[in-house]
Amino acid sequence: MGTIDLDAIYIDAIWLSLAFLSGLLMKRLGLPALLGFLGTGFFLGISGFTEGNLKEILVPLSDMGIILLLFTIGLKIKIKELVKPEILITASSHIILTTLAIGGVIFGLSFVGIQYFSDMTIEAALTIGFALSFSSTVFIVKSLEERGEITSRHGRFAIGILVVQDIFAVVFLTISKSVMPSIWVLALPIYLYIIKLVLDKLLNKTGHGELLTVFGFFAPLIAGALAFDLVDLKYDLGALIIGMLLVNHPRKEELYDRMLSYKDFFLIGFFINIGLSGVPSLTNVIIAGSLLIFVVFKGLLFIKIFSFFELRARTNFLTSLQLSNYSEFGLIVGA
């Protein structure tokens, strides 16, 4: 089917209406609204709205949604929590073991004559395993927020694991692209120290009106994402760290509440974009169904590793359950 190119105002009317109605339908069915947003993306893709104005509108929305998501996560994370053994060791060992396990199985399939795996190299298999070892930041945080569990013990553990995974992602992308960070990255600690002092004072002076909202965009986008991008680091990691710098500020809760609704709106673009990537074929569905086995494996592995740190059974189970999914990072690795 050919693509459809309409004026931006009509494109906005179409995707906003479909997103709202489909999200409302999912809610009535007792399902997360984001499933409706994904369905909107699939529908728009089938209908031919895959290029032109729609992409120009949704891609910036999606990027802003990710930036605000990680910024608001940062506002809930204290750095000292990330270096706890139950987070640092669990995240690191889980990535390594999952990469080896999934990569090994996929490489083994190259010897049994399955078409999609026939030319698979060990490097490619391990790369796929690495991509599938990550959990989805967007889905997990949205799930925790909807249940009011973002600050619960298992919520903090899950987010801590996600942050460590993001650090692994930065290292992987740097190596895989053979692009080393700028020499200016060495000045990053000094920059972060200075920008924390500056942001603390600015936040004190913003008041409670529209200036606080502007600060909520300025801090993650300019002070965080843009600064990190300039030194060839992941821009969304910059937004996360800026949020973490403000975690002890007395007004951080007010800032978090202010940016929450903006973040939710912009993330609609992210979910629709995933749907626009294409409607899965029957073969894709079969492969995806087969990969669900590894989701169970990931969850059980988290439970096993967490058990070494003598977590409460409930905390262990809920944290592992939240982390038992695949990340959108797999799409980035594929690209």
Coordinates of C-alpha atoms in Angstrom, one line a residue:
M1 CA 0.0 0.0 0.0
G2 CA 1.3 3.5 -0.8
T3 CA 2.0 6.1 1.7
I4 CA -0.4 8.9 2.6
D5 CA 0.9 12.5 3.0
L6 CA -1.5 15.0 4.6
D7 CA -1.1 18.3 6.2
A8 CA 0.2 18.2 9.8
I9 CA -3.1 19.3 11.3
Y10 CA -5.0 16.4 9.8
I11 CA -2.3 13.9 10.8
D12 CA -2.5 15.2 14.4
A13 CA -6.2 14.9 14.4
I14 CA -6.0 11.3 13.1
W15 CA -3.3 9.9 15.4
L16 CA -4.6 11.7 18.5
S17 CA -8.2 10.5 17.9
L18 CA -7.1 6.9 17.3
A19 CA -4.7 6.9 20.3
F20 CA -7.4 8.2 22.6
L21 CA -10.2 5.9 21.4
S22 CA -8.0 2.8 21.4
G23 CA -6.5 3.7 24.8
L24 CA -10.0 4.1 26.2
L25 CA -11.0 0.8 24.7
M26 CA -8.1 -1.0 26.4
K27 CA -9.0 0.7 29.7
R28 CA -12.6 -0.6 29.4
L29 CA -11.2 -4.1 28.8
G30 CA -9.0 -3.8 31.9
L31 CA -5.8 -3.6 29.9
P32 CA -3.0 -1.0 29.9
A33 CA -3.8 2.0 27.6
L34 CA -0.3 1.6 25.9
L35 CA -1.6 -1.5 24.2
G36 CA -4.1 0.7 22.4
F37 CA -1.3 3.1 21.4
L38 CA 0.7 0.2 19.9
G39 CA -2.5 -0.9 18.1
T40 CA -2.8 2.6 16.7
G41 CA 0.7 2.4 15.3
F42 CA -0.1 -0.9 13.6
F43 CA -3.3 0.5 12.1
L44 CA -1.6 3.6 10.8
G45 CA 1.1 1.5 9.3
I46 CA -1.4 -0.8 7.5
S47 CA -3.3 2.3 6.3
G48 CA -0.2 3.8 4.7
F49 CA 0.7 6.5 7.2
T50 CA 4.3 5.3 7.5
E51 CA 6.3 8.2 6.1
G52 CA 6.1 11.9 5.6
N53 CA 4.4 14.2 8.1
L54 CA 3.5 11.4 10.6
K55 CA 7.1 10.4 11.2
E56 CA 8.2 14.1 11.4
I57 CA 5.6 14.6 14.1
L58 CA 6.0 11.4 16.1
V59 CA 9.8 10.9 16.2
P60 CA 10.5 14.1 18.1
L61 CA 7.6 13.3 20.5
S62 CA 9.0 9.8 21.0
D63 CA 12.5 11.2 21.8
M64 CA 11.2 13.8 24.2
G65 CA 9.1 11.1 25.9
I66 CA 12.2 8.9 26.5
I67 CA 14.1 12.0 27.8
L68 CA 11.4 12.9 30.3
L69 CA 10.9 9.3 31.3
L70 CA 14.5 8.9 32.3
F71 CA 14.6 12.3 33.9
T72 CA 11.7 11.5 36.2
I73 CA 13.2 8.1 36.9
G74 CA 16.4 9.9 38.0
L75 CA 14.4 12.0 40.4
K76 CA 13.5 8.8 42.3
I77 CA 17.0 7.2 42.3
K78 CA 19.8 7.8 44.8
I79 CA 23.3 6.9 43.5
K80 CA 24.1 5.0 46.7
E81 CA 21.3 2.5 45.8
L82 CA 23.0 1.6 42.5
V83 CA 26.2 0.3 44.1
K84 CA 24.4 -2.2 46.4
P85 CA 25.6 -5.7 45.6
E86 CA 22.0 -7.0 45.1
I87 CA 21.6 -4.5 42.3
L88 CA 25.1 -4.2 40.7
I89 CA 26.1 -7.8 40.9
T90 CA 22.6 -9.1 40.0
A91 CA 22.3 -6.9 36.9
S92 CA 25.9 -7.6 35.7
S93 CA 25.8 -11.4 36.2
H94 CA 22.2 -11.6 34.7
I95 CA 23.3 -9.8 31.5
I96 CA 26.4 -12.1 31.1
L97 CA 24.5 -15.4 31.8
T98 CA 21.5 -14.5 29.7
T99 CA 23.8 -13.4 26.8
L100 CA 25.6 -16.7 26.9
A101 CA 22.5 -18.8 27.3
I102 CA 20.3 -17.2 24.6
G103 CA 23.3 -16.6 22.3
G104 CA 24.3 -20.3 22.7
V105 CA 20.8 -21.6 21.8
I106 CA 20.5 -19.3 18.8
F107 CA 23.9 -20.3 17.5
G108 CA 23.0 -24.0 18.0
L109 CA 19.9 -23.4 15.8
S110 CA 22.3 -22.6 12.9
F111 CA 23.2 -26.3 12.8
V112 CA 19.7 -27.7 12.5
G113 CA 18.8 -26.2 9.1
I114 CA 16.4 -23.5 10.1
Q115 CA 16.4 -20.9 7.4
Y116 CA 16.5 -17.8 9.6
F117 CA 19.5 -19.1 11.5
S118 CA 21.4 -21.0 8.8
D119 CA 24.1 -18.3 8.4
M120 CA 24.3 -17.3 12.0
T121 CA 27.8 -16.6 13.4
I122 CA 28.8 -16.9 17.0
E123 CA 29.3 -13.1 17.2
A124 CA 25.8 -12.4 15.7
A125 CA 24.2 -14.9 18.1
L126 CA 25.9 -13.4 21.2
T127 CA 24.8 -9.9 20.0
I128 CA 21.2 -11.1 19.8
G129 CA 21.5 -12.7 23.2
F130 CA 22.9 -9.5 24.6
A131 CA 20.1 -7.4 23.1
L132 CA 17.5 -9.8 24.6
S133 CA 19.1 -9.7 28.0
F134 CA 17.8 -6.2 28.7
S135 CA 14.4 -5.4 30.2
S136 CA 12.2 -2.6 29.0
T137 CA 12.6 0.7 30.9
V138 CA 9.5 2.2 29.4
F139 CA 7.1 -0.7 30.1
I140 CA 8.4 -1.4 33.6
V141 CA 8.2 2.3 34.7
K142 CA 4.8 2.7 33.2
S143 CA 3.6 -0.4 35.0
L144 CA 5.1 0.6 38.3
E145 CA 3.5 4.1 38.0
E146 CA 0.1 2.8 37.2
R147 CA 0.2 0.6 40.4
G148 CA 1.7 3.3 42.5
E149 CA 4.8 1.2 43.2
I150 CA 7.5 3.4 41.8
T151 CA 9.0 4.0 45.3
S152 CA 8.3 0.5 46.7
R153 CA 11.2 -1.8 47.6
H154 CA 10.7 -4.0 44.5
G155 CA 10.2 -0.9 42.4
R156 CA 13.5 0.7 43.4
F157 CA 15.3 -2.6 42.8
A158 CA 13.8 -3.0 39.4
I159 CA 14.7 0.6 38.4
G160 CA 18.2 0.1 39.8
I161 CA 18.7 -3.0 37.6
L162 CA 17.5 -0.9 34.6
V163 CA 20.0 1.8 35.3
V164 CA 22.9 -0.6 35.4
Q165 CA 21.6 -2.2 32.2
D166 CA 21.6 1.3 30.6
I167 CA 25.3 1.7 31.5
F168 CA 26.0 -1.6 29.8
A169 CA 24.1 -0.3 26.8
V170 CA 26.3 2.8 26.6
V171 CA 29.5 0.7 26.7
F172 CA 28.1 -1.6 24.0
L173 CA 27.0 1.1 21.6
T174 CA 30.3 2.9 22.0
I175 CA 32.3 -0.3 21.2
S176 CA 30.0 -1.5 18.4
K177 CA 30.1 1.8 16.6
S178 CA 33.8 2.1 17.0
V179 CA 33.2 5.7 18.1
M180 CA 34.9 6.7 21.3
P181 CA 33.5 9.5 23.4
S182 CA 34.9 12.9 22.9
I183 CA 38.0 13.8 24.9
W184 CA 35.8 16.3 26.7
V185 CA 34.1 13.4 28.5
L186 CA 37.0 13.7 30.9
A187 CA 35.6 17.0 32.1
L188 CA 32.2 15.5 32.7
P189 CA 32.6 15.1 36.5
I190 CA 33.5 18.7 36.8
Y191 CA 30.5 19.7 34.6
L192 CA 28.1 17.6 36.6
Y193 CA 29.3 19.2 39.9
I194 CA 28.9 22.7 38.5
I195 CA 25.6 22.0 36.8
K196 CA 24.2 20.5 40.0
L197 CA 24.9 23.8 41.9
V198 CA 23.4 25.8 39.0
L199 CA 20.3 23.7 38.7
D200 CA 19.7 23.7 42.5
K201 CA 19.7 27.5 42.6
L202 CA 17.6 27.8 39.4
L203 CA 15.0 25.3 40.8
N204 CA 14.8 27.4 44.0
K205 CA 14.0 30.5 42.0
T206 CA 11.4 29.1 39.5
G207 CA 8.4 29.5 41.7
H208 CA 5.3 27.2 41.3
G209 CA 4.0 28.4 37.9
E210 CA 4.8 27.9 34.3
L211 CA 8.5 28.6 34.9
L212 CA 8.8 25.3 36.8
T213 CA 7.4 23.5 33.8
V214 CA 10.0 25.2 31.5
F215 CA 12.7 24.2 34.0
G216 CA 11.4 20.6 33.8
F217 CA 12.2 20.6 30.1
F218 CA 15.4 22.7 30.2
A219 CA 17.1 20.5 32.8
P220 CA 16.9 17.1 31.1
L221 CA 17.0 18.3 27.5
I222 CA 19.7 21.0 27.6
A223 CA 21.7 20.4 30.8
G224 CA 21.4 16.6 30.3
A225 CA 20.7 15.2 26.9
L226 CA 22.4 17.9 24.8
A227 CA 25.5 18.0 27.0
F228 CA 26.0 14.2 26.9
D229 CA 25.3 14.1 23.1
L230 CA 28.0 16.8 22.6
V231 CA 30.6 14.4 24.1
D232 CA 29.3 11.4 22.2
L233 CA 27.4 9.7 25.0
K234 CA 23.8 8.5 25.0
Y235 CA 21.6 11.6 25.3
D236 CA 19.0 9.8 27.4
L237 CA 21.6 8.7 29.9
G238 CA 22.3 12.5 30.4
A239 CA 18.6 13.1 31.2
L240 CA 18.7 10.2 33.8
I241 CA 21.8 11.6 35.5
I242 CA 20.5 15.1 35.7
G243 CA 17.4 13.8 37.4
M244 CA 19.7 11.9 39.9
L245 CA 21.6 15.1 40.6
L246 CA 18.3 16.7 41.8
V247 CA 17.1 13.7 43.9
N248 CA 17.8 15.4 47.2
H249 CA 16.4 18.8 46.3
P250 CA 13.4 19.7 48.5
R251 CA 11.3 20.5 45.5
K252 CA 12.0 17.4 43.5
E253 CA 8.6 15.9 44.3
E254 CA 6.8 19.0 43.0
L255 CA 9.0 18.9 39.9
Y256 CA 8.3 15.1 39.4
D257 CA 4.5 15.6 39.7
R258 CA 4.6 18.6 37.3
M259 CA 6.5 16.6 34.5
L260 CA 4.5 13.4 34.9
S261 CA 1.6 14.3 32.6
Y262 CA 4.0 15.7 30.0
K263 CA 6.0 12.6 30.0
D264 CA 2.9 10.4 29.6
F265 CA 1.8 12.4 26.6
F266 CA 5.1 12.4 24.8
L267 CA 5.5 8.7 25.3
I268 CA 2.4 8.1 23.2
G269 CA 4.7 8.9 20.2
F270 CA 7.1 6.2 21.4
F271 CA 4.4 3.5 21.5
I272 CA 2.9 4.5 18.1
N273 CA 6.3 4.5 16.5
I274 CA 6.9 0.9 17.6
G275 CA 3.6 0.0 15.9
L276 CA 4.6 1.8 12.8
S277 CA 7.7 -0.4 12.5
G278 CA 5.6 -2.9 10.7
V279 CA 2.9 -5.6 11.2
P280 CA 4.5 -8.9 12.1
S281 CA 4.3 -11.7 9.6
L282 CA 3.3 -15.2 10.6
T283 CA 7.0 -16.2 10.7
N284 CA 7.7 -13.2 12.9
V285 CA 4.9 -14.3 15.3
I286 CA 6.2 -17.9 15.5
I287 CA 9.7 -16.7 16.2
A288 CA 8.4 -14.2 18.8
G289 CA 6.4 -16.9 20.4
S290 CA 9.4 -19.1 20.7
L291 CA 11.4 -16.3 22.3
L292 CA 8.8 -16.1 25.1
I293 CA 10.5 -19.2 26.5
F294 CA 13.5 -17.0 27.3
V295 CA 11.3 -14.5 29.1
V296 CA 10.5 -17.3 31.6
F297 CA 14.2 -18.1 31.8
K298 CA 15.1 -14.5 32.5
G299 CA 12.6 -14.3 35.3
L300 CA 13.8 -17.5 36.9
L301 CA 17.4 -16.4 36.6
F302 CA 16.6 -13.1 38.4
I303 CA 14.9 -15.1 41.2
K304 CA 17.9 -17.4 41.5
I305 CA 20.5 -14.6 41.6
F306 CA 18.4 -12.4 44.0
S307 CA 18.1 -15.4 46.3
F308 CA 21.8 -15.3 47.1
F309 CA 21.3 -11.9 48.7
E310 CA 18.5 -13.2 51.0
L311 CA 15.8 -10.8 49.7
R312 CA 12.3 -11.3 51.0
A313 CA 10.5 -13.8 48.8
R314 CA 7.8 -11.2 47.9
T315 CA 10.4 -8.6 46.9
N316 CA 12.4 -11.2 44.9
F317 CA 9.3 -12.4 43.1
L318 CA 7.8 -9.0 42.2
T319 CA 11.2 -7.5 41.1
S320 CA 11.9 -10.5 38.9
L321 CA 8.4 -10.4 37.5
Q322 CA 8.7 -6.8 36.5
L323 CA 12.1 -7.5 34.8
S324 CA 10.8 -10.5 32.9
N325 CA 10.3 -8.9 29.5
Y326 CA 12.3 -7.7 26.5
S327 CA 13.6 -4.2 26.0
E328 CA 13.2 -1.8 23.1
F329 CA 17.0 -1.7 23.2
G330 CA 16.9 -4.8 21.1
L331 CA 15.6 -2.6 18.2
I332 CA 18.5 -0.3 18.7
V333 CA 21.0 -3.2 18.5
G334 CA 19.3 -4.5 15.4
A335 CA 19.6 -1.0 13.8

